[in-house]
Short mmCIF file of C-alpha atoms in Angstrom, two decimals:
data_model
loop_
_atom_site.label_atom_id
_atom_site.label_comp_id
_atom_site.label_asym_id
_atom_site.label_seq_id
_atom_site.Cartn_x
_atom_site.Cartn_y
_atom_site.Cartn_z
CA MET A 1 9.19 -1.17 7.31
CA ASN A 2 10.64 -5.23 7.12
CA ARG A 3 8.29 -7.07 4.58
CA ARG A 4 9.05 -10.70 5.50
CA SER A 5 8.72 -12.39 8.80
CA SER A 6 11.92 -13.55 10.23
CA ASN A 7 10.88 -17.55 10.30
CA THR A 8 12.02 -17.48 6.24
CA VAL A 9 15.62 -16.62 7.12
CA PHE A 10 15.93 -18.76 10.41
CA SER A 11 15.06 -22.28 8.93
CA GLY A 12 17.22 -23.99 11.77
CA VAL A 13 16.03 -22.17 15.05
CA ALA A 14 12.43 -21.61 16.40
CA VAL A 15 11.77 -18.03 15.76
CA ILE A 16 8.88 -16.25 17.71
CA CYS A 17 9.20 -12.55 17.38
CA ILE A 18 11.88 -9.69 17.29
CA LEU A 19 12.41 -7.44 20.23
CA LEU A 20 13.63 -4.47 18.42
CA ALA A 21 11.60 -1.39 16.95
CA VAL A 22 12.43 -2.37 13.51
CA TRP A 23 11.18 -5.75 13.80
CA SER A 24 7.93 -7.08 15.36
CA CYS A 25 5.95 -10.13 16.01
CA ASN A 26 4.04 -12.04 13.42
CA SER A 27 0.76 -11.21 15.38
CA PRO A 28 -0.24 -7.71 15.32
CA LYS A 29 -0.35 -5.84 18.40
CA LYS A 30 -4.16 -4.35 19.16
CA LEU A 31 -4.42 -0.97 19.80
CA ALA A 32 -6.43 0.61 22.37
CA LYS A 33 -9.97 1.00 21.37
CA VAL A 34 -10.77 4.30 19.82
CA ASN A 35 -13.67 5.50 17.85
CA THR A 36 -12.73 8.85 16.78
CA GLN A 37 -9.92 9.90 14.00
CA SER A 38 -8.10 12.49 16.55
CA ARG A 39 -7.98 9.75 19.18
CA CYS A 40 -6.64 7.38 16.76
CA ILE A 41 -4.18 9.84 15.65
CA GLU A 42 -2.95 10.46 19.47
CA SER A 43 -2.83 6.61 20.07
CA ASN A 44 -0.08 6.52 16.81
CA GLY A 45 -2.85 4.78 14.73
CA TYR A 46 -3.77 5.38 11.11
CA TRP A 47 -7.33 6.27 10.43
CA TYR A 48 -8.98 4.54 7.54
CA GLU A 49 -12.84 3.64 6.95
CA GLY A 50 -13.75 4.51 10.60
CA LYS A 51 -11.52 2.40 11.81
CA CYS A 52 -8.18 2.58 13.71
CA TRP A 53 -4.98 0.46 12.03
CA PRO A 54 -1.64 0.25 13.80
CA GLU A 55 0.75 2.95 12.36
CA PHE A 56 3.54 1.72 10.00
CA GLU A 57 7.06 2.96 9.78
CA GLU A 58 8.01 5.18 6.49
CA SER A 59 11.10 3.82 4.62
CA PHE A 60 14.20 5.96 5.55
CA ILE A 61 16.26 4.50 2.49
CA THR A 62 15.46 6.33 -0.78
CA LEU A 63 16.85 6.55 -4.55
CA ALA A 64 18.97 9.65 -3.19
CA ASN A 65 20.43 8.16 -0.10
CA VAL A 66 20.56 4.37 -0.45
CA ASP A 67 24.29 4.62 -1.67
CA SER A 68 25.18 6.38 1.46
CA VAL A 69 23.30 4.59 3.79
CA VAL A 70 24.68 1.30 2.67
CA ASN A 71 28.26 2.61 2.52
CA ALA A 72 27.65 3.96 6.17
CA GLN A 73 26.25 0.56 7.19
CA MET A 74 29.18 -1.41 5.43
CA VAL A 75 31.76 0.73 7.66
CA ALA A 76 29.80 -0.37 10.89
CA ILE A 77 29.48 -3.88 9.88
CA GLN A 78 33.34 -4.12 9.29
CA LYS A 79 33.99 -2.74 12.86
CA THR A 80 32.07 -5.53 14.57
CA PHE A 81 33.86 -8.89 15.35
CA VAL A 82 34.03 -12.31 17.46
CA LYS A 83 37.39 -13.32 18.99
CA VAL A 84 37.85 -16.68 20.18
CA ASN A 85 41.03 -17.50 22.06
CA ASP A 86 42.62 -14.23 20.02
CA GLU A 87 41.58 -15.71 17.17
CA ARG A 88 39.51 -13.07 15.23
CA TYR A 89 36.30 -13.54 12.83
CA THR A 90 33.98 -11.63 11.02
CA ILE A 91 30.42 -11.65 12.24
CA ASP A 92 28.20 -13.35 9.78
CA PHE A 93 24.76 -13.05 11.72
CA PHE A 94 23.75 -11.17 14.45
CA PHE A 95 20.06 -11.14 15.69
CA PRO A 96 17.92 -11.00 18.84
CA GLU A 97 15.05 -13.20 19.29
CA GLN A 98 12.22 -13.16 21.90
CA GLU A 99 10.55 -16.19 23.17
CA GLY A 100 8.02 -14.98 25.79
CA GLU A 101 9.74 -13.27 28.51
CA GLU A 102 13.29 -14.43 27.51
CA LEU A 103 15.49 -12.86 24.63
CA ILE A 104 18.26 -14.64 23.04
CA LEU A 105 21.32 -13.03 21.53
CA ILE A 106 22.33 -15.04 18.39
CA VAL A 107 26.32 -14.53 17.03
CA SER A 108 27.01 -16.63 14.07
CA PHE A 109 30.40 -16.41 12.70
CA ASN A 110 33.31 -18.50 10.80
CA GLU A 111 31.45 -18.81 7.67
CA LEU A 112 28.28 -19.52 9.90
CA LYS A 113 29.88 -22.65 11.13
CA HIS A 114 30.16 -21.37 14.66
CA ASN A 115 27.44 -19.80 17.05
CA LEU A 116 27.45 -18.05 20.11
CA MET A 117 23.84 -18.10 21.95
CA ILE A 118 22.89 -15.94 25.01
CA PRO A 119 19.50 -16.30 26.31
CA PHE A 120 18.29 -13.81 29.36
CA ASP A 121 15.49 -11.97 30.84
CA ALA A 122 14.43 -9.36 28.48
CA LYS A 123 13.87 -7.11 31.44
CA LEU A 124 17.82 -7.29 32.04
CA MET A 125 17.99 -4.81 28.93
CA ASP A 126 17.14 -1.97 31.31
CA LYS A 127 20.38 -2.46 33.74
CA LYS A 128 22.51 -2.09 30.34
CA GLU A 129 25.22 -4.57 31.81
CA PHE A 130 24.53 -7.90 33.32
CA THR A 131 25.58 -11.46 33.32
CA ALA A 132 23.96 -14.23 31.76
CA GLU A 133 24.40 -18.03 30.68
CA ALA A 134 26.09 -18.70 27.28
CA LEU A 135 26.29 -21.47 25.02
CA TYR A 136 28.84 -22.07 22.26
CA MET A 137 28.12 -24.60 19.51
CA THR A 138 28.98 -25.81 15.89
CA GLY A 139 26.48 -26.34 13.08
CA ASN A 140 24.89 -23.48 10.82
CA ILE A 141 21.77 -22.62 12.67
CA VAL A 142 20.71 -19.78 10.32
CA GLU A 143 20.31 -21.42 7.05
CA GLY A 144 21.48 -24.93 7.45
CA GLY A 145 17.38 -26.26 7.21
CA ASP A 146 15.17 -28.06 9.61
CA ASP A 147 17.60 -30.93 10.14
CA VAL A 148 20.42 -29.17 11.57
CA GLN A 149 21.70 -30.58 14.68
CA PRO A 150 23.77 -28.20 16.38
CA LYS A 151 26.94 -29.65 18.74
CA PRO A 152 27.84 -27.83 21.72
CA ILE A 153 31.16 -26.88 22.57
CA ALA A 154 31.46 -25.09 25.42
CA ASP A 155 28.97 -23.03 27.87
CA GLY A 156 29.10 -20.93 31.12
CA LYS A 157 28.51 -17.19 32.40
CA MET A 158 29.42 -14.05 30.09
CA ASN A 159 29.37 -10.46 30.51
CA VAL A 160 26.88 -8.65 28.52
CA SER A 161 26.71 -4.65 27.60
CA ILE A 162 23.85 -2.94 25.76
CA ASN A 163 23.25 0.65 25.27
CA SER A 164 20.32 2.55 23.94
CA ASP A 165 21.78 2.19 20.44
CA PHE A 166 22.05 -1.58 20.98
CA GLU A 167 25.59 -1.44 20.82
CA VAL A 168 26.56 -4.93 22.19
CA LYS A 169 29.77 -5.93 23.95
CA ILE A 170 30.11 -9.58 25.23
CA SER A 171 32.96 -11.07 27.02
CA GLY A 172 33.77 -13.94 29.05
CA THR A 173 35.25 -17.55 29.47
CA LEU A 174 33.35 -20.74 28.33
CA LYS A 175 34.31 -24.20 29.41
CA GLY A 176 34.21 -27.25 27.06
CA GLU A 177 35.11 -30.97 28.11
CA SER A 178 38.58 -30.39 27.39
CA GLU A 179 39.48 -26.89 26.33
CA GLU A 180 38.51 -23.01 27.64
CA TYR A 181 37.10 -20.32 25.21
CA VAL A 182 37.75 -16.83 25.80
CA ILE A 183 35.37 -15.12 23.84
CA GLU A 184 34.78 -11.54 23.07
CA VAL A 185 32.10 -10.01 20.77
CA GLU A 186 31.36 -6.36 19.40
CA ALA A 187 28.25 -6.10 17.25
CA ASP A 188 25.45 -3.23 16.72
CA GLU A 189 22.19 -3.20 14.71
CA SER A 190 23.94 -2.60 11.51
CA VAL A 191 25.12 -6.63 11.34
CA MET A 192 21.22 -7.18 12.17
CA GLY A 193 20.48 -6.34 8.33
CA ALA A 194 23.63 -7.43 6.61
CA GLY A 195 22.64 -10.82 5.77
CA THR A 196 24.75 -13.57 4.84
CA SER A 197 24.80 -13.81 0.90
CA THR A 198 27.82 -14.89 -1.11
CA PHE A 199 28.28 -14.72 -5.20
CA LYS A 200 30.33 -16.64 -6.99
CA ILE A 201 31.20 -15.73 -10.80
CA GLU A 202 31.55 -18.39 -13.31
CA GLY A 203 31.92 -16.84 -16.85
CA ASP A 204 28.87 -14.70 -17.67
CA LYS A 205 26.94 -15.81 -14.51
CA ALA A 206 27.19 -14.93 -10.79
CA PHE A 207 25.66 -17.78 -8.41
CA LEU A 208 23.99 -16.56 -5.31
CA SER A 209 23.12 -17.85 -2.04
CA GLY A 210 22.19 -16.78 1.36
CA THR A 211 19.93 -14.35 3.08
CA LEU A 212 19.72 -11.15 1.51
CA GLY A 213 20.63 -7.85 3.19
CA THR A 214 22.52 -4.92 3.04
CA ILE A 215 25.65 -6.97 1.75
CA THR A 216 23.90 -8.07 -0.91
CA TYR A 217 23.43 -4.62 -2.55
CA HIS A 218 27.22 -3.98 -1.80
CA GLN A 219 28.14 -6.93 -3.77
CA LEU A 220 26.08 -6.97 -6.52
CA LYS A 221 26.81 -3.02 -7.18
CA ASP A 222 30.67 -4.24 -7.10
CA ILE A 223 29.45 -6.93 -9.87
CA ILE A 224 27.70 -4.35 -11.83
CA ASP A 225 30.59 -2.22 -11.81
CA TYR A 226 33.72 -4.47 -12.08
CA HIS A 227 32.36 -7.29 -13.86
CA PRO A 228 30.46 -6.07 -17.01
CA ASN A 229 30.86 -9.93 -18.32
CA VAL A 230 27.93 -11.12 -15.95
CA LYS A 231 24.63 -11.31 -17.48
CA THR A 232 22.54 -13.25 -15.29
CA ILE A 233 22.17 -14.06 -11.50
CA VAL A 234 21.45 -17.47 -10.58
CA MET A 235 19.89 -17.96 -7.44
CA GLU A 236 20.60 -21.10 -5.58
CA ASN A 237 19.42 -21.22 -2.08
CA VAL A 238 18.04 -18.12 -1.04
CA ARG A 239 15.24 -18.37 1.65
CA GLY A 240 14.48 -14.65 2.26
CA SER A 241 15.68 -11.13 3.01
CA ILE A 242 16.62 -9.53 6.52
CA ASN A 243 16.65 -5.91 5.14
CA ASP A 244 13.71 -5.49 2.61
CA GLU A 245 14.23 -1.70 2.39
CA VAL A 246 17.50 -2.44 0.89
CA ASN A 247 16.50 -5.66 -0.99
CA MET A 248 13.99 -3.55 -2.86
CA HIS A 249 16.83 -1.21 -4.02
CA THR A 250 18.81 -4.30 -4.75
CA GLY A 251 16.00 -5.53 -7.02
CA ARG A 252 15.97 -2.15 -8.72
CA ILE A 253 19.71 -1.80 -9.66
CA LEU A 254 19.62 -5.36 -11.08
CA ARG A 255 16.74 -4.40 -13.21
CA GLU A 256 18.37 -1.08 -14.20
CA ALA A 257 21.85 -2.91 -15.01
CA GLY A 258 19.78 -5.09 -17.39
CA LEU A 259 20.80 -8.20 -15.55
CA ASN A 260 18.58 -11.59 -16.00
CA THR A 261 17.84 -14.02 -13.08
CA LYS A 262 17.57 -17.83 -13.11
CA VAL A 263 16.74 -20.35 -10.75
CA LEU A 264 17.68 -24.05 -11.17
CA ALA A 265 16.05 -27.23 -10.86
CA ASP A 266 17.29 -27.57 -7.35
CA SER A 267 17.19 -24.21 -6.37
CA HIS A 268 14.99 -23.20 -3.40
CA ILE A 269 14.21 -19.17 -3.05
CA ALA A 270 11.53 -18.09 -0.87
CA SER A 271 10.01 -14.67 0.35
CA GLY A 272 12.38 -11.89 -0.17
CA GLY A 273 14.38 -14.21 -2.57
CA VAL A 274 11.27 -14.22 -4.82
CA ASP A 275 11.28 -10.25 -4.93
CA LEU A 276 14.80 -10.26 -6.13
CA PHE A 277 14.09 -12.81 -8.72
CA ALA A 278 11.53 -10.77 -9.96
CA SER A 279 13.67 -7.85 -10.94
CA GLY A 280 15.50 -10.05 -13.89
CA VAL A 281 14.85 -8.61 -17.21
CA GLU A 282 14.46 -12.09 -18.47
CA ARG A 283 13.56 -14.58 -15.64
CA THR A 284 14.08 -18.26 -16.24
CA ILE A 285 12.86 -21.08 -14.17
CA VAL A 286 13.87 -24.67 -14.52
CA LYS A 287 10.91 -26.98 -13.53
CA GLY A 288 11.71 -28.19 -10.01
CA ALA A 289 12.69 -25.17 -8.81
CA LYS A 290 11.04 -24.21 -5.09
CA LEU A 291 9.76 -20.76 -5.08
CA GLY A 292 8.20 -19.73 -1.82
CA VAL A 293 5.87 -16.75 -0.99
CA HIS A 294 4.03 -15.28 1.75
CA SER A 295 2.47 -12.51 3.91
CA TRP A 296 4.88 -9.95 5.65
CA ALA A 297 4.83 -9.16 8.89
CA GLY A 298 6.15 -5.87 10.50
CA ASP A 299 5.39 -2.61 12.80
CA ASP A 300 2.84 -4.55 14.81
CA VAL A 301 0.69 -5.61 11.86
CA THR A 302 0.52 -8.23 8.93
CA GLY A 303 0.29 -7.22 5.24
CA ASP A 304 -2.54 -9.56 4.73
CA LYS A 305 -4.98 -7.78 7.28
CA LEU A 306 -4.66 -4.44 5.86
CA PRO A 307 -6.62 -2.93 3.08
CA LYS A 308 -5.46 -2.79 -0.29
CA ASP A 309 -4.97 1.18 -0.39
CA HIS A 310 -3.64 1.30 2.94
CA PRO A 311 -0.14 3.27 2.56
CA ALA A 312 1.91 0.49 4.34
CA HIS A 313 1.79 -1.40 0.65
CA GLN A 314 3.20 1.53 -1.01
CA TYR A 315 6.59 0.47 -1.37
CA GLN A 316 6.42 -3.03 -2.51
CA LEU A 317 3.48 -2.05 -5.05
CA LYS A 318 5.87 0.63 -6.29
CA TYR A 319 8.81 -2.35 -6.65
CA PHE A 320 6.34 -4.85 -8.36
CA ARG A 321 4.96 -2.28 -10.77
CA GLN A 322 8.36 -1.82 -11.87
CA MET A 323 9.23 -5.61 -12.03
CA LEU A 324 5.87 -7.32 -13.29
CA GLY A 325 4.43 -4.44 -14.77
CA ASN A 326 1.12 -2.32 -14.01
CA ASN A 327 -1.26 -5.30 -15.03
CA PHE A 328 0.53 -8.01 -12.88
CA GLY A 329 2.85 -6.34 -10.48
CA PRO A 330 0.00 -5.35 -7.80
CA ASP A 331 -1.92 -8.34 -8.44
CA PHE A 332 0.88 -10.70 -7.73
CA TYR A 333 2.15 -8.66 -4.67
CA PHE A 334 -1.21 -9.17 -3.16
CA TYR A 335 -1.46 -12.79 -4.16
CA THR A 336 1.77 -13.35 -2.22
CA LEU A 337 0.11 -11.82 1.02
CA SER A 338 -3.03 -13.99 0.87
CA SER A 339 -0.79 -17.06 -0.35
CA ALA A 340 0.08 -17.82 3.13
CA PRO A 341 0.31 -15.97 6.60
CA ALA A 342 3.61 -14.34 7.59
CA ASP A 343 4.47 -17.46 9.59
CA GLY A 344 4.22 -19.92 7.00
CA MET A 345 4.75 -20.30 3.38
CA HIS A 346 3.16 -21.36 0.07
CA TYR A 347 5.43 -23.02 -2.70
CA MET A 348 4.02 -21.89 -6.25
CA SER A 349 2.82 -24.57 -8.62
CA ASP A 350 4.04 -24.74 -12.02
CA GLN A 351 1.06 -23.28 -13.30
CA GLU A 352 0.94 -20.34 -10.70
CA ILE A 353 4.43 -19.38 -11.94
CA LYS A 354 3.02 -19.61 -15.28
CA ASP A 355 -0.13 -17.90 -14.96
CA TRP A 356 1.62 -14.93 -13.08
CA THR A 357 4.35 -14.66 -15.77
CA LEU A 358 6.87 -14.54 -12.78
CA ALA A 359 8.95 -16.44 -15.17
CA THR A 360 9.59 -14.97 -19.01
CA ARG A 361 10.98 -18.46 -19.73
CA PHE A 362 9.99 -21.99 -17.95
CA LEU A 363 12.28 -24.68 -18.91
CA GLU A 364 10.80 -28.26 -18.32
CA LYS A 365 14.27 -29.57 -17.90
CA GLY A 366 17.95 -28.55 -18.28
CA ASN A 367 20.02 -25.87 -16.20
#
């Protein structure tokens, strides 16, 4: 289940909801009215305290298989690509968004500096192959902030192919003011949970920025295995996670490796970024850092609307017990759910940070 709502990842584009089954709208879909346990189960609901709740998806990534799952996803990710006039690029970000009846495919590449956006009627998914309008633009629309001003380069029509496994092929020629761009894309759902994280190693510190995902686990595993001198993960600009199942395992291996976490006075971390920060053995926060928390949305339900003993909470509760202890862990998790709705964000005050012992060391100044 994906704990965090997508708007923490897309700071530069308006995200309303995600079509695919692994993602869901922030507003829970209401089940048909049922008043018996048997009818609830028949409608794929979860019966609790005489009421039918939306079902939730069990985690399929376990301690036993996380390495094999991540390795398989990394292989799939490496097969995806974008070609522009025969220049090949790695896909940094691929995601579908839905606004009303319209689905928008977003492909970002060239270190998030270039983007291809293809809006089309969601009903065309049934046709498998179709033609749609496309816009090619510059600007980091994924992590650039609310003041991002994308610059259009070219537009036109492109051929789109999408199969039942959400393997996507896009091809066509887009025209700009003075140049044509022959574009080819091959992508699949493995890229959707990849993330955009980067680590920069300086001495005994590794500086982390970007959206957390599958590649973050892979990158951290490499740091643990091949850079034993690194003792602290310094989180700079980490606005959220796009693969929370993997993100909890990333936090687990960070803790098991005995690494510390730190945020600087100008750091901005939120949502899954705060989750990962909590995994540090020693956790340093410099006054001025922004730490944002909120509820999650996924599987047709929002976390703040569920009873505290609903099984949808079980993975996060286990994670926060490990990171913050049996006393503070569960309470901190439920605090995040009540702090702001899934489509909002609450930035913790200095006093809240201290009250929840999120920091083992709080510095009034310094780096």
